[in-house]
Amino acid sequence: MEMLTIKSWKERLESEKAYDLISELFEKIEKSKLNAYITLNKEDALKKAEDFDRGKLKGRLAGIPIGVKDCITTKNLRTTCASKILYNYIPPFDAHVVERIKEEGAIIVGKTNMDEFAMGTTTETSYFGVVRNPYDLNRVAGGSSGGSGAVVGREAVLALGSDTGGSIRCPASFCGVFGLKPTYGFVSRYGLIPYANSLEQIGPMASCVEDLIALFEVIAGKDNRDSTNAGKEFKFERKDRKLRIGIVKEMTADDKVMDKFYEVVEQVKSKHHVGEVEMPSFKYALAAYYIIAMSEASSNLARYDGVRYGYALDKLDSWNRYFSKVRAEGFGKEVKRRIMLGSYALSAGYYGKYYLKALKVRTLVKNDFARAFNEFDLLISPTMPALPFKIGELADPLTMYKMDVNTVPINLAGLPALSIPIGFVKGLPVGMQVIGNYFDENTILNFALEVEQLLN
Amino acid sequence: MESDVVIGLEVHVQLNKLNTKLFCPCPISYHQSEPNTHVCPVCLGMPGAMPVINKEAVKAAIKVALALNAEVQSFTVFDRKNYFYPDLPKGFQISQYDRPLAWGGYVTIETESGEKKIQLKRIHMEEDPGKLSYKGSITTAKYSLIDYNRSGVPLLEIVTEPVMNSPKEARLFLNKLRIILEYLDVFDGNLEGAMRIDANVSLKGGGRVEIKNISSFKGVEKALTYEITRQRNLLRRGRKVVRETRHFDEVNNITVSLRSKEEEQDYRYFPEPDLVPIYTEELINEVKNTIPEMPEEKRERLIKQYKIGDNFAKVLVLDINMANYFEEVAKLVSPKLAASWVVDVLRGELNYRDWDFKIAYEKFKPEEFAELLNHLQHEKITEKGVVEVIRTKLDEGGKVDEIIKNKGLFAIVKDEIEKICKEVIEENPKAVEDYKNGKKQALNFLVGQVMKKTRGKAKPAETAKIIQKLLQ
C-alpha cells in the first residue's frame, strides 16, 4: 500500500479540496480496525480544512493531517493518557509542540492511542483497548506510542509521539515507519504529561525521512516554560560524507531480525566504514532505567486524586479513603505496579540501594557512549529484539520490560536515536536504530536519507 | 532554671513582598483576592505544566541567607517532597533536601543574661501549598474548601540548631528574625500566615516532641510553655515522654497529639527532574550590595553618629521605620531630644493606638515632629504641652503650630516671665518687704501671683529663681 506523505498529500490538495480529503480520511478512520485513535478532532479538523480551502490556513505544514499522542495536552480537546483516571479531562492549554504545529497550519486529526501513561511496549495497557498492527491485526503495533505508529502514512500523514524508553522507536519499528527520539532538551516538554521527566522527549513520526525532518524542524526549539530545554533550533543540512559507523554488540535481536539487520549493514558498508563497539555498562542499563522511570512516575502520578479534574467519585468520605479509592479504580494494573515499585525504590532505607545506584549506572552509560562517539559518528543496532508480538503474547511484565533493552540506554544518556524501517521478515516490519551524538540529529537524518534511497 | 530544656525551631517565612509565585507568573497577593483567581496550570498542578524558577525569589532568599550569616552554597537543587493532601495539587511539594540554598548562620538575641548567638542549621526554599478553609469551624463544617491562590507562594524554611533554652528565648529569636527580614524588605510580617513555625522541644531524659504549624509568636511561647510543663509532669511521675508530633490548639492553649514516630511519613525525596540546579555565584554578586545596614550595625552607628545612649539605640533598631523616623527628626533638632521623645513618648502613643511607625509617617511627619521638638528646645512649649500636641496630632490631625495656638499651649518665654515678675514686685510692696525681712512664705505668694497672671504657663521653680534674683 502506498503510504501518505506530505508530498503526496500536497499533490492531491492541488486538485482536490482539503475538506473532501479530510472527510475521506475520517471515513477511513471510522471504518478502521486499528483502534489507533482515542479521541477524534473531526469538527475542528473539518473547520481547519475549510480554512485551508479559503486560503486562510498557512504555514510549513498547512493542511497536513497529523495525529497527536494522547499524553500531549491539546486545548479543548480531550487528553486521557489512555487512562480511566483522565477519561474526561479536557486541558485548558496546548503543549508547546501543539502550539508549534498549529502555527504551521497542521490539521490535528485526533489523539492517538497509547499505553496507559506511556507505561508499556505494546499499547496493551490502554484503557481504550489495544492498537492493532497495520500489517497483521493479530499483532501489536508496539508501544507506548502505538496509535501514532499505526496512523502514520495511513490515518494521518504525520504523528507526534513521546519516547521515555523506546516509545517512539518501538512502534516505528513495528509499524514500518520512521520515528525519532530527539536529544534530551531539543523539544520542549511543556504540555507532555510526564511519565519519567528526566528520560523523555516528544518526537516526530513519519513515513519518509523528508517528512520527519519537516516535522522535527517545526517542533524543535526554544521554550522558556521547560527549564530543561536547550534553546536550540533545528535546520536540516544535506551533507554527503563517509561516516564511521559502530554496531553496538550488546544490542541484539533474534536471528530473523539480526539476519535482516546484517543484510542492510552489508549494503551500508559499500559507502561507510562499519566497525563494532562494546558497551560494558549496558548490562545494568535496563534495571537502572526501570528504577529511575518508576521512581519519577510514582511521584508524577500522585496528582491524580480526583479532586481537581479527571475520574472522581460522587461520595466524599475521609480524604485518605477518597483518593485511595479514586486511584484504585482509576489506574490500570501496570500503572499501579510501576507506582508501587517506584515508591519502594524511593523510600527511606532503599533510596541509596536503588535510586542512587541507578543514577550511577546512568553515568556509566553516558561514559560508554562518550567513548564510543570518540571512535564513531553513529552507532547502530536493531531497534527491537524481535518482530511485532502477537496480542497477549507478553503477559509476564518482566518479559515485556526486557523488550526495551536496545532502546533504554539512549534515554538514560539523553542521546538522539532514530528507528528506520529496513524491510520485512515474514511480512512484518523490521527497524534499525541509529544513534547519534548530542544534538547531532543532522548526521542521523543524512544517514537515514541514504538508507531510504538504498532500500527503495 | 530551665537549662534542662532544649528548643529548636523550623520557621516558614513567606517571601511575600515579591510580585510572583516561585514557579509561575501568578501574583502572590492572595489575602484580598477571591479564592482560586490567582492560579494557572502550573500552580494548580495540571498535567503537563512545568515549573520555572522565579529568579527574584532566589535572589531574595540569598539576600536573607547572607544577612543571617549563612553559607550560601555554590549550587543548590530542588527536590520533591511526596505526600498526599488536598491542598497539595501535585501530590508533592517542590522543596529542597540535601542540597539546600545555605548551611549555617546565626541570629544574635539579647537575653537577660546577655547576648546569645542562636545558631542556624540550614535555610532552604520551597513552595507554599494551597489553603484549606471551612464554612464555620473545622469541627462542624461538612466539607473542606480549597483555595489555591496560596499554592506556589515562595517560602523560606529557616531551621535553627536546638540551642534555645526557654520559650522566651524562642520568642526573642523570632522577633529578631522578623526584624531582620523586614530590614531586607522581603517580608511583611503583618499579613496573615506570613510566618508559620514548627517547634521542637525536649527535656533532659525525654523524647523530642514536635509542635506543628503555630502561626504566631505568642502562640510559640504559649505552646512551648504548655509543652514543657506537660513533659516535666510526666517525667516527675516517672513516665516516659514519647517522641511524637503534636498540634497546638490556639483556642485552649494546649497541645494535642497528632501522630507518633512510627506513623511519621516517608516523604521519598528525590531531585525535581523538571528543574535544573541553580548556580548561585552570579546571583550572590548581584545581591551582595543590596543588603542594607542590619540592626546591629545600625545600633552602633546611631550611637556613634548621634551620640545617643545605647538604651535608645537598642530600641530604635527594633523597627526599621522607627529608626528611619528618628534619623529624619535628629537631622533637624537635638538628636538626644529626638531619641528620647521618639522612643519614650511617640512609640508609646503609637503602641497605645495599636499603630506602628508606618502610620506615624502618615499622621505625624518627621519634619513636623522636629518642628514640635524645636519649640521645646527653645522653651516655647512645656513637656506637658508636647505630649498634648502629639496626642491631638495623632487623633485629630492638624498643623503643629495651630494645635499649639488653639489649645493655648505656647509657653511664655523667659523675658516675658521676667517682665511679669517685675510687675508683680511693683504691685506687691508689702510681700516684697516681708520677703526681705526673711519671711519665706512671701516668696510663695509672689510666685503664685505670677502663675495667676500667666495662667499657669510659667514654671514655679523657675519663677521663684527669677524673683529671688530680682530682689537681691
Tab-separated table of N, CA, C and O in Angstrom, chain B residues 167 220-230:
chain	number	residue	atom	x	y	z
B	167	PRO	N	11.056	29.203	76.405
B	167	PRO	CA	10.085	29.748	75.457
B	167	PRO	C	10.364	31.218	75.161
B	167	PRO	O	10.154	31.680	74.041
B	220	VAL	N	3.801	30.455	69.883
B	220	VAL	CA	5.007	29.639	70.089
B	220	VAL	C	5.361	29.618	71.567
B	220	VAL	O	5.618	28.553	72.148
B	221	GLU	N	5.345	30.798	72.168
B	221	GLU	CA	5.719	30.863	73.585
B	221	GLU	C	4.727	30.068	74.444
B	221	GLU	O	5.121	29.302	75.318
B	222	LYS	N	3.460	30.231	74.125
B	222	LYS	CA	2.429	29.526	74.908
B	222	LYS	C	2.523	28.018	74.717
B	222	LYS	O	2.444	27.255	75.674
B	223	ALA	N	2.667	27.590	73.454
B	223	ALA	CA	2.727	26.158	73.158
B	223	ALA	C	3.925	25.529	73.861
B	223	ALA	O	3.815	24.448	74.446
B	224	LEU	N	5.064	26.220	73.788
B	224	LEU	CA	6.273	25.677	74.415
B	224	LEU	C	6.114	25.621	75.930
B	224	LEU	O	6.496	24.631	76.569
B	225	THR	N	5.550	26.669	76.507
B	225	THR	CA	5.363	26.708	77.957
B	225	THR	C	4.470	25.555	78.396
B	225	THR	O	4.781	24.825	79.337
B	226	TYR	N	3.367	25.366	77.656
B	226	TYR	CA	2.464	24.263	77.973
B	226	TYR	C	3.190	22.932	77.861
B	226	TYR	O	3.106	22.069	78.743
B	227	GLU	N	3.919	22.791	76.765
B	227	GLU	CA	4.556	21.521	76.456
B	227	GLU	C	5.638	21.180	77.486
B	227	GLU	O	5.779	20.019	77.892
B	228	ILE	N	6.377	22.199	77.937
B	228	ILE	CA	7.422	21.958	78.938
B	228	ILE	C	6.791	21.492	80.249
B	228	ILE	O	7.244	20.528	80.866
B	229	THR	N	5.710	22.147	80.631
B	229	THR	CA	5.023	21.738	81.859
B	229	THR	C	4.515	20.303	81.728
B	229	THR	O	4.678	19.480	82.619
B	230	ARG	N	3.915	20.006	80.581
B	230	ARG	CA	3.376	18.663	80.355
B	230	ARG	C	4.481	17.613	80.474
B	230	ARG	O	4.344	16.610	81.171
